PDB file of C-alpha atoms in Angstrom:
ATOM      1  CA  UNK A   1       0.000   0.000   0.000  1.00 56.00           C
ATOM      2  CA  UNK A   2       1.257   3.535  -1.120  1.00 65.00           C
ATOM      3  CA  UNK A   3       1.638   6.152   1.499  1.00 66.00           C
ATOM      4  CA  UNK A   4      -0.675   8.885   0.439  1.00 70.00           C
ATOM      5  CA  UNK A   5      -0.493  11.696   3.178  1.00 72.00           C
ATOM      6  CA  UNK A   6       1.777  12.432   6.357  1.00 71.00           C
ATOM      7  CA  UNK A   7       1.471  15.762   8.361  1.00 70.00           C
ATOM      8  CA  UNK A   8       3.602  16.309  11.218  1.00 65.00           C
ATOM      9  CA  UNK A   9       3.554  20.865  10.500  1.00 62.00           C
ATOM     10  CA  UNK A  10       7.651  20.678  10.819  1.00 58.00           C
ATOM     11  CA  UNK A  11       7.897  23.265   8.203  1.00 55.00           C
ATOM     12  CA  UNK A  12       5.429  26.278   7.823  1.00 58.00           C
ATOM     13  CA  UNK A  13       3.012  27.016  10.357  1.00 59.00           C
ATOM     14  CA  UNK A  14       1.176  29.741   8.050  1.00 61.00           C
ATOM     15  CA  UNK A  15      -2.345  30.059   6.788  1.00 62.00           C
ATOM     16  CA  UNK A  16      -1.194  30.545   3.277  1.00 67.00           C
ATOM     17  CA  UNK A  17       0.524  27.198   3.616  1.00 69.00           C
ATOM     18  CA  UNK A  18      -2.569  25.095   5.133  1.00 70.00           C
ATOM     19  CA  UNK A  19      -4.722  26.919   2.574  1.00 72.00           C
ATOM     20  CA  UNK A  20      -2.352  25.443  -0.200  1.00 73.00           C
ATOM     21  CA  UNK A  21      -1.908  21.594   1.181  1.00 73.00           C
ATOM     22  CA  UNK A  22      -5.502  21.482   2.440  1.00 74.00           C
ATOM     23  CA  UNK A  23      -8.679  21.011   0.504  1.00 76.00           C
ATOM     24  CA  UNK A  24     -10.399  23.208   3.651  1.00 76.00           C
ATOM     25  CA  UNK A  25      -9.235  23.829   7.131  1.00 74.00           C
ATOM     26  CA  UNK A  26     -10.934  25.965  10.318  1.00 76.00           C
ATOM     27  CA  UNK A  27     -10.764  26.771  13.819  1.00 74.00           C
ATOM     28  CA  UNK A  28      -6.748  25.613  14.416  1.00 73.00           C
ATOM     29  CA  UNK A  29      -3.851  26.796  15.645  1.00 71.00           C
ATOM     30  CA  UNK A  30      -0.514  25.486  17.105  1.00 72.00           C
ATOM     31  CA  UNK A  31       0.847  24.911  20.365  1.00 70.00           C
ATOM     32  CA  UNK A  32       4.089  22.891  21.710  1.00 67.00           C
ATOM     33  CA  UNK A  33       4.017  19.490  20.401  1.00 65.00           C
ATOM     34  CA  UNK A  34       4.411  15.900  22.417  1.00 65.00           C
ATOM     35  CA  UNK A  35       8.315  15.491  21.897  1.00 65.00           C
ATOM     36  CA  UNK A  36       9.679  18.172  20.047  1.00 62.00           C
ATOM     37  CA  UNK A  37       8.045  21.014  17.213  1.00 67.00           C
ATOM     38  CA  UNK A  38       4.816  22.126  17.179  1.00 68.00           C
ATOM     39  CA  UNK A  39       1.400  20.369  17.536  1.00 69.00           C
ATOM     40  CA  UNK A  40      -2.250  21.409  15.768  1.00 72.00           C
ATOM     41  CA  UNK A  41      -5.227  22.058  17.963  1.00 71.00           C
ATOM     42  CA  UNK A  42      -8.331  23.114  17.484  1.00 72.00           C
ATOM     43  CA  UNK A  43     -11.637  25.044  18.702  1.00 69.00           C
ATOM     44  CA  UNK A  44     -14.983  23.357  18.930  1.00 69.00           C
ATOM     45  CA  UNK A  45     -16.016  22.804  15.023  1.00 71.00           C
ATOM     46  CA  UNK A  46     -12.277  23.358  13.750  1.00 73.00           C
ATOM     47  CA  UNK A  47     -11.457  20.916  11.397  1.00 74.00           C
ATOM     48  CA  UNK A  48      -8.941  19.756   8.078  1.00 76.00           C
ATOM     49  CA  UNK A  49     -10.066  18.252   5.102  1.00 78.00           C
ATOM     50  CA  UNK A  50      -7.463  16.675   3.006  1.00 77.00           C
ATOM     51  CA  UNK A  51      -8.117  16.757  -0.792  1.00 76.00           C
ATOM     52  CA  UNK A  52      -8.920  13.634  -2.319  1.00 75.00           C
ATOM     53  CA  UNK A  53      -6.335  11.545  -2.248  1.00 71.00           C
ATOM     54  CA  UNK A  54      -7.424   8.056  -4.669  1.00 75.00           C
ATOM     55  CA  UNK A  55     -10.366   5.811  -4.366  1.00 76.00           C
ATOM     56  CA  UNK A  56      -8.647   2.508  -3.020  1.00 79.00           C
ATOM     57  CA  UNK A  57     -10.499   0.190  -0.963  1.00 85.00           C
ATOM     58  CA  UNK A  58      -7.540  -0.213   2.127  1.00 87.00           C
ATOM     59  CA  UNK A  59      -6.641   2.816   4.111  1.00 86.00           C
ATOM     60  CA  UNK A  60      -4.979   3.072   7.612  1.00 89.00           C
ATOM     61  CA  UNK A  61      -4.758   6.239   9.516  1.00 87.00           C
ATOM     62  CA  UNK A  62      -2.866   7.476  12.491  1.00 87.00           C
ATOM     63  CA  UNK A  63      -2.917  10.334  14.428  1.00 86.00           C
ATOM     64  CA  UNK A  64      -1.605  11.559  17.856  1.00 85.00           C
ATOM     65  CA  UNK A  65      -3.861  13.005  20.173  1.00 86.00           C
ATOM     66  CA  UNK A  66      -3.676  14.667  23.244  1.00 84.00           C
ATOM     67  CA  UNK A  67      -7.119  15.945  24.824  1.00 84.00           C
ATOM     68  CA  UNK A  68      -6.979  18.390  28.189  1.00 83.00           C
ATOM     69  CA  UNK A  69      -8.442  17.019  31.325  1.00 83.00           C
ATOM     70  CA  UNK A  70     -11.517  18.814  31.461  1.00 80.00           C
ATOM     71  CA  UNK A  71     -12.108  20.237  27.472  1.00 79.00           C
ATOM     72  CA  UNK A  72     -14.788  18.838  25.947  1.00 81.00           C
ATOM     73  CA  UNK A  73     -13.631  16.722  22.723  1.00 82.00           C
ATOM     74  CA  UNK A  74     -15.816  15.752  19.394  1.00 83.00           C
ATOM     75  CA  UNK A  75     -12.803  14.879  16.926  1.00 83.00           C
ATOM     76  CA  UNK A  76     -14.094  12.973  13.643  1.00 84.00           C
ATOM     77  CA  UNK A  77     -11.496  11.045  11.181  1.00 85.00           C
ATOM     78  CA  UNK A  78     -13.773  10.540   8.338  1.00 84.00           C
ATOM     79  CA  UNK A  79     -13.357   7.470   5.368  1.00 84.00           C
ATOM     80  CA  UNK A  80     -14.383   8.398   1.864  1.00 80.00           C
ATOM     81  CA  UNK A  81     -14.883   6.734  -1.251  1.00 78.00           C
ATOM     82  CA  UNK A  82     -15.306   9.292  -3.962  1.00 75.00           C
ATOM     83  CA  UNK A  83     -17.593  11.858  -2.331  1.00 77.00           C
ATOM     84  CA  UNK A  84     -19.722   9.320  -0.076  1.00 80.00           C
ATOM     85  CA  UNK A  85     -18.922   8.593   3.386  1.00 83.00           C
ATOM     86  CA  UNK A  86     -17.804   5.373   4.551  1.00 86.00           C
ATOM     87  CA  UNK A  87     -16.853   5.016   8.101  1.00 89.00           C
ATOM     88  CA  UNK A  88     -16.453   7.612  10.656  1.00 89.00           C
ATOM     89  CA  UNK A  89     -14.384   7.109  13.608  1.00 91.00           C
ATOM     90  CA  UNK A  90     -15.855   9.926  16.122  1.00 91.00           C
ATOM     91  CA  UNK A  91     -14.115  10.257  19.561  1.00 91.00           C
ATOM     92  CA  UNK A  92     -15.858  12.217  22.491  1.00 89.00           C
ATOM     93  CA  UNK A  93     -15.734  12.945  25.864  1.00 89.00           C
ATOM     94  CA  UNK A  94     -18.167  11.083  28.157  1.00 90.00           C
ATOM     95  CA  UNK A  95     -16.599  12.737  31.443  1.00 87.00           C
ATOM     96  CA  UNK A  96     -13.963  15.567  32.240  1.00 82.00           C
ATOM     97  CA  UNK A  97     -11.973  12.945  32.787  1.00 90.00           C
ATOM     98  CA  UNK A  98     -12.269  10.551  30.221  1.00 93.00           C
ATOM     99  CA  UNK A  99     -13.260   9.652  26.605  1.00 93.00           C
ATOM    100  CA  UNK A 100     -15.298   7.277  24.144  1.00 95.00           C
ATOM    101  CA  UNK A 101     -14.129   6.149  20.866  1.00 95.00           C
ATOM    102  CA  UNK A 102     -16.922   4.854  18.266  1.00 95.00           C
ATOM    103  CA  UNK A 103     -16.725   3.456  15.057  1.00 95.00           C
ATOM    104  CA  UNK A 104     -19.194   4.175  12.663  1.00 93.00           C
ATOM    105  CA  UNK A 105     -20.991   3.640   8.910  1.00 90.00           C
ATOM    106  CA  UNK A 106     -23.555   6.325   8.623  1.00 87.00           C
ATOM    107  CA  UNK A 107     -25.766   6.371  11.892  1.00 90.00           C
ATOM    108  CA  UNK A 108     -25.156   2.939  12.567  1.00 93.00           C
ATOM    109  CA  UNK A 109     -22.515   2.675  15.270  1.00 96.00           C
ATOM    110  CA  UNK A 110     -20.684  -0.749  14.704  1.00 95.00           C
ATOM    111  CA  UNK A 111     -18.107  -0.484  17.759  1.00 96.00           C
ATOM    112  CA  UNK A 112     -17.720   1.464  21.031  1.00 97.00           C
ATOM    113  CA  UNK A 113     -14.601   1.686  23.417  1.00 97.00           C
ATOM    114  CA  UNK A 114     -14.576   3.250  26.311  1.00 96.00           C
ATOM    115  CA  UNK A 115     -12.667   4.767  29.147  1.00 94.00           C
ATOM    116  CA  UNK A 116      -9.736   6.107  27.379  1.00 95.00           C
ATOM    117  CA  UNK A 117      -8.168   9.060  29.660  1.00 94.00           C
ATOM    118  CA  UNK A 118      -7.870  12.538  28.861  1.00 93.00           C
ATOM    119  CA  UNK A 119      -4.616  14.193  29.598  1.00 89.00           C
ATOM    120  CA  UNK A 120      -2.001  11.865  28.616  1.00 91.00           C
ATOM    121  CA  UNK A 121      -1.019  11.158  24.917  1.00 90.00           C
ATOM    122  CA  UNK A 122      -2.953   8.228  22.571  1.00 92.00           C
ATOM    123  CA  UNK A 123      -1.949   7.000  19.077  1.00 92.00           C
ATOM    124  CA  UNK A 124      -4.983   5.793  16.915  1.00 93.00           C
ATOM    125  CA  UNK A 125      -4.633   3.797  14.438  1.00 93.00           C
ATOM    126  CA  UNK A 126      -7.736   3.334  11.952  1.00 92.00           C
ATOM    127  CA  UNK A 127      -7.491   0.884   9.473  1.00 91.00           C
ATOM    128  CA  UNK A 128     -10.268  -0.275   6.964  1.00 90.00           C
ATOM    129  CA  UNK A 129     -11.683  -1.956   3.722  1.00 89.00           C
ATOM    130  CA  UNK A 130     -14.220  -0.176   2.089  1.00 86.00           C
ATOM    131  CA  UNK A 131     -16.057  -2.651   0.336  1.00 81.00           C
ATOM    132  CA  UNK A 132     -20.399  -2.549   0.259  1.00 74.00           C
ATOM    133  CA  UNK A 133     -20.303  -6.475   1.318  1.00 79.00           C
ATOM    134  CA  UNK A 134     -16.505  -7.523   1.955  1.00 83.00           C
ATOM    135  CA  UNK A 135     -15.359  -4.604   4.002  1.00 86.00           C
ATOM    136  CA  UNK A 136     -13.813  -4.707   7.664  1.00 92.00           C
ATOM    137  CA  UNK A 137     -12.003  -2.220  10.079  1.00 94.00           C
ATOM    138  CA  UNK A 138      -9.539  -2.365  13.156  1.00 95.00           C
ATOM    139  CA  UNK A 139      -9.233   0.471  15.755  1.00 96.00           C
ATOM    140  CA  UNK A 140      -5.763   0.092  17.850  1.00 96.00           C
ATOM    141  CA  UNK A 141      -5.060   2.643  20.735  1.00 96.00           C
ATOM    142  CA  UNK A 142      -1.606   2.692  21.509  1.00 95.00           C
ATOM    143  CA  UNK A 143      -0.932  -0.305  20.020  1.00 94.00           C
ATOM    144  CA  UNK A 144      -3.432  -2.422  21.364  1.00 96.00           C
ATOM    145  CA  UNK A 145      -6.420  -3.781  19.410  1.00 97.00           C
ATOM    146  CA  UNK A 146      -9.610  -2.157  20.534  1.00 97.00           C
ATOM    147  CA  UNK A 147     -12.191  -3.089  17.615  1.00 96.00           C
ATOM    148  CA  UNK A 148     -12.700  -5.360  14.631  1.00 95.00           C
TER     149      UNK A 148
END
């Protein structure tokens, strides 16, 4: 599988730039970042939209995130195919101290994990066939299988 996107903001932090590598981007800004660099964050609604990137079946995304004790959180990593939706992995708070991961196609919610805490560091890793009969997705938080 090719590689078709990696962001880590290492090299210009301006508006012209995300305006240029994004298809549509809102409500962001920077802040320090986990090791080293600089981090995104965003206000309630922010979001970026990558342009479209091919219309494969496999895809696996990752992304760090680090949610404040105490902020309320409603992050989305969306799955097209073309311009139509395919899963949605949609991660909220259900405390201030603690969050809810869920997995879903459309309204339908096919997987729920819960108790993941807020204030410390998570990788996610999303990976999925899109297929209308065939298809199948995993959901690893720091490594550890959460959801098939």
């Amino acid at each position: 599988m090719a590689l078709h996107w990696i962001e880590g903001y290492e090299v210009d932090r301006s508006s012209p730039y995300l305006a240029r590598k994004y298809a549509a981007n809102s409500g962001g800004s920077f802040t320090t970042g986990r090791l080293h660099g600089f981090c995104r964050t965003f206000a309630a609604g922010g979001f970026e939209r990558t342009p479209s990137l091919t219309l494969q079946d496999e895809w696996t995304i990752g992304i760090g995130l680090f949610a404040n004790s105490g902020v309320s959180v409603d992050a989305n990593i969306i799955m097209y195919r073309g311009a139509t939706e395919q899963l949605r992995l949609h991660i909220e708070d259900t405390s201030s101290s603690v969050m809810k991961a869920e997995i879903k196609r459309g309204a339908t919610v096919l997987a729920t994990v819960t108790g993941i805490s807020q204030g410390v560091w998570h990788y996610f890793e999303f990976q999925a066939t899109l297929h209308t009969s065939t298809g199948a997705y995993e959901l690893r938080i720091d490594e550890i299988q959460v959801a098939t």
